[in-house]
PDB file of C-alpha atoms in Angstrom:
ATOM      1  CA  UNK U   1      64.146   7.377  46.150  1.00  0.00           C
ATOM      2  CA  UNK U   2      61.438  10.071  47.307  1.00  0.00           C
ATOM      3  CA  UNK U   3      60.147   9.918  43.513  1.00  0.00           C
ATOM      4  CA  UNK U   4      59.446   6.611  43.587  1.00  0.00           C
ATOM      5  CA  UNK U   5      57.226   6.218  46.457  1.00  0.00           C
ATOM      6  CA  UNK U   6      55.606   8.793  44.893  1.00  0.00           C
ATOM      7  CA  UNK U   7      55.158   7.137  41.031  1.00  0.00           C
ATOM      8  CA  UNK U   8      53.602   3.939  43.387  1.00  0.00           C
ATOM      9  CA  UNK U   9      50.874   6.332  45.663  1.00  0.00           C
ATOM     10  CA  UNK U  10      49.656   7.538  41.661  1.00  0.00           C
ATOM     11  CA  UNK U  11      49.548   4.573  40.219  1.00  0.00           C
ATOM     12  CA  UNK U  12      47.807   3.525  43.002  1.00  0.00           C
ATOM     13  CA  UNK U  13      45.437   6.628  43.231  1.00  0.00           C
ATOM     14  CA  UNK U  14      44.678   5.387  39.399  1.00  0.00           C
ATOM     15  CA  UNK U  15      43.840   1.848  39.670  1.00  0.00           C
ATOM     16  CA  UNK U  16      41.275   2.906  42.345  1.00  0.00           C
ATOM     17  CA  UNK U  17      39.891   5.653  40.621  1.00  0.00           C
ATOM     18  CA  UNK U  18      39.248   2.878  37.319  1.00  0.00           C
ATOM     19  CA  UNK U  19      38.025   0.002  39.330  1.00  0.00           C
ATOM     20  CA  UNK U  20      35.676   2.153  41.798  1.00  0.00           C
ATOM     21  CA  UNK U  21      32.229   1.823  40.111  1.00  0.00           C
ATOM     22  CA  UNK U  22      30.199   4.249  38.591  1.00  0.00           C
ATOM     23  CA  UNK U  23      26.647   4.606  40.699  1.00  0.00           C
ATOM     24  CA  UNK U  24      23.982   2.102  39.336  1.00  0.00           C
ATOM     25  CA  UNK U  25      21.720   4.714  37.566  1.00  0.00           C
ATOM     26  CA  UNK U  26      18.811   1.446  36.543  1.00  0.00           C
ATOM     27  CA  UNK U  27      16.358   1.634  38.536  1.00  0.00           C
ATOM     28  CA  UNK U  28      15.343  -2.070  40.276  1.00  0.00           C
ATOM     29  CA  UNK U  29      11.654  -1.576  40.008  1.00  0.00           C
ATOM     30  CA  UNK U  30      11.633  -0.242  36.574  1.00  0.00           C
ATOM     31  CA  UNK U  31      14.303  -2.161  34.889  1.00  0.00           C
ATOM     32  CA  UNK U  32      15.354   1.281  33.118  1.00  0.00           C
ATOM     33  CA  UNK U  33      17.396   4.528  33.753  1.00  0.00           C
ATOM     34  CA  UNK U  34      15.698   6.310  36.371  1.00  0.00           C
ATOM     35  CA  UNK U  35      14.581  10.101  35.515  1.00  0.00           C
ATOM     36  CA  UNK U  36      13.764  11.277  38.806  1.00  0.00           C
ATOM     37  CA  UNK U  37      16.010   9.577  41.308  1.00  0.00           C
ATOM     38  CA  UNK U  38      14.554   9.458  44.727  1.00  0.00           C
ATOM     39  CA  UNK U  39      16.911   7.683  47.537  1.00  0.00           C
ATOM     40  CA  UNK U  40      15.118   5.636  50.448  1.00  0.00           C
ATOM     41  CA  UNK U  41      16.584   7.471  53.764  1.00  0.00           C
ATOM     42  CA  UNK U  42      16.529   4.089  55.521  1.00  0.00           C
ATOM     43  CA  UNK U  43      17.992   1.932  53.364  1.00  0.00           C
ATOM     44  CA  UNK U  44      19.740   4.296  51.254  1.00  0.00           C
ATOM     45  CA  UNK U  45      18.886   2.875  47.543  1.00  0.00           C
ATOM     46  CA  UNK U  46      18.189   4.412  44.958  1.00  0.00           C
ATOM     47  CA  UNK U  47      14.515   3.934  42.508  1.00  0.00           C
ATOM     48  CA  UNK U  48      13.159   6.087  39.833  1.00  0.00           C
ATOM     49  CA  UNK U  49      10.282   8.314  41.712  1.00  0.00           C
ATOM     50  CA  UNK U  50       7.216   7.493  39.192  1.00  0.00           C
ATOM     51  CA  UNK U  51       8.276   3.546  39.562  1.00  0.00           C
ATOM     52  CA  UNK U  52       8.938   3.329  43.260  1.00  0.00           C
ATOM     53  CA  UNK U  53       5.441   5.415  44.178  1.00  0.00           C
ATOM     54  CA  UNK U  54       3.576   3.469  41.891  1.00  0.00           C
ATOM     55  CA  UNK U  55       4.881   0.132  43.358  1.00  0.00           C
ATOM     56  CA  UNK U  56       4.113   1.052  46.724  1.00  0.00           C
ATOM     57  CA  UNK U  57       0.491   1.934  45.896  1.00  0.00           C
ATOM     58  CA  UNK U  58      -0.110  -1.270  44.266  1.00  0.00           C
ATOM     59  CA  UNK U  59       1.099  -3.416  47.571  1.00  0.00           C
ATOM     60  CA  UNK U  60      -1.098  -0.940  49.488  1.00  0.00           C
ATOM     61  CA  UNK U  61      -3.799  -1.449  47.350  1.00  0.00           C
ATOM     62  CA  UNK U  62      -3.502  -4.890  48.298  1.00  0.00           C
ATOM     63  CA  UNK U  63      -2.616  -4.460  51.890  1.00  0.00           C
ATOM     64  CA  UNK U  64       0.808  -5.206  51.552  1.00  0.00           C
ATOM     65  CA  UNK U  65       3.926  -3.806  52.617  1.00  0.00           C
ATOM     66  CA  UNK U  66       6.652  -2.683  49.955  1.00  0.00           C
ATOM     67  CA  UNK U  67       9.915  -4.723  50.298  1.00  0.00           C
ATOM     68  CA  UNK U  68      13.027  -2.450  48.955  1.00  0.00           C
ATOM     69  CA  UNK U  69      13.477  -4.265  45.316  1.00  0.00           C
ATOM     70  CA  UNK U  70      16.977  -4.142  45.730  1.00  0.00           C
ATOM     71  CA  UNK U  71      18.277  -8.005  46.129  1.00  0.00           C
ATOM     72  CA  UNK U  72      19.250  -8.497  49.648  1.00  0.00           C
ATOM     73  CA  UNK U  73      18.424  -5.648  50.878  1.00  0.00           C
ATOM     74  CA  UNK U  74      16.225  -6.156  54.618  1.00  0.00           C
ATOM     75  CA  UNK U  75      13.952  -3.169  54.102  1.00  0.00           C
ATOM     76  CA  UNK U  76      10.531  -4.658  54.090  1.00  0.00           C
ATOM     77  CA  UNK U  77       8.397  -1.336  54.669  1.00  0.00           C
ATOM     78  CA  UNK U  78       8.636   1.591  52.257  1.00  0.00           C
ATOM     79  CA  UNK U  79       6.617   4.556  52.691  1.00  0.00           C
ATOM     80  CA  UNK U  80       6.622   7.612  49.880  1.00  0.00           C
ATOM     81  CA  UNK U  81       7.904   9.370  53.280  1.00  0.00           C
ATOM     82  CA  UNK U  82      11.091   7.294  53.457  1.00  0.00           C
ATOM     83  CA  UNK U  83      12.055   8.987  49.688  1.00  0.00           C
ATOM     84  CA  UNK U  84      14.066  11.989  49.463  1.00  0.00           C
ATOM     85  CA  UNK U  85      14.615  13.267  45.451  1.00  0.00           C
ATOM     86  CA  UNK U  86      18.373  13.288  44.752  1.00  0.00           C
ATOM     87  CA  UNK U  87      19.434  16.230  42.678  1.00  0.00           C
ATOM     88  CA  UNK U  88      22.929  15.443  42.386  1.00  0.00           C
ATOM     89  CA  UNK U  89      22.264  11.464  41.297  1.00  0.00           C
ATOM     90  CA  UNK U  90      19.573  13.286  38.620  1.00  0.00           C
ATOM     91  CA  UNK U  91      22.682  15.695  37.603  1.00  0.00           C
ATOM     92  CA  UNK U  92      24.823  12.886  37.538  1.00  0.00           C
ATOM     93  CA  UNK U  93      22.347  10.507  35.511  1.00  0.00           C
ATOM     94  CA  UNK U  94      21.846  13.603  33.054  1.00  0.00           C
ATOM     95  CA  UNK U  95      26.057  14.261  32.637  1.00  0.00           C
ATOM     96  CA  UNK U  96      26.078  10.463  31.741  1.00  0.00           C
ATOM     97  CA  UNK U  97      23.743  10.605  29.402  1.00  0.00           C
ATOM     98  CA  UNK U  98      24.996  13.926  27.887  1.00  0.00           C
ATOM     99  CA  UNK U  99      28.351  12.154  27.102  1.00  0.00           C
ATOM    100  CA  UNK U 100      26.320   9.173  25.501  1.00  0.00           C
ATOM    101  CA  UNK U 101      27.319   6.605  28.568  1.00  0.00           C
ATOM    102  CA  UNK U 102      24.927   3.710  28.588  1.00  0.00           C
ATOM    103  CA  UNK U 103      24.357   2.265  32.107  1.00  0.00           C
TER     104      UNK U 103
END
């Protein structure tokens, strides 16, 4: 009967590794795949560096305060200091597209 408990943990292990979801590699300011993934340290989402800077200037440049773009999300002040560049989402983003995913 050991084998059996055993066929039921993999077939477990399997449905979780298909329904856990890939990361999100779109970037919420930009709409697109992000190039140069930088991760917000507070808030922990992800935006595409050139999209996520240049929103932030713009609401400075109207003395404004950048709300995360991410829906729900309560971080309502981001400064370029709160972004960290992500090497492994960028390797991950450039293995997806490498095997022609489409996010």
């Amino acid at each position: 009967n050991q084998k059996a408990v055993g066929s039921v943990e993999e077939e477990l292990d399997e449905d979780i590794a298909v329904t856990q979801s890939q990361p999100n590699f779109t970037c919420p300011v930009s709409q697109v795949e992000m190039v140069n993934p930088v991760k917000n340290k507070k808030c922990l989402h992800y935006y595409d560096q050139e999209a996520i800077l240049s929103l932030i200037t713009t609401k400075q440049n109207n003395k404004k305060k950048c709300r995360c773009p991410v829906v729900g999300c309560g971080n309502t002040d981001i400064k370029p200091t709160d972004l960290e560049l992500d090497l492994v989402m960028r390797r991950m983003i450039q293995t997806h597209k490498r095997q022609g995913g489409k996010s």
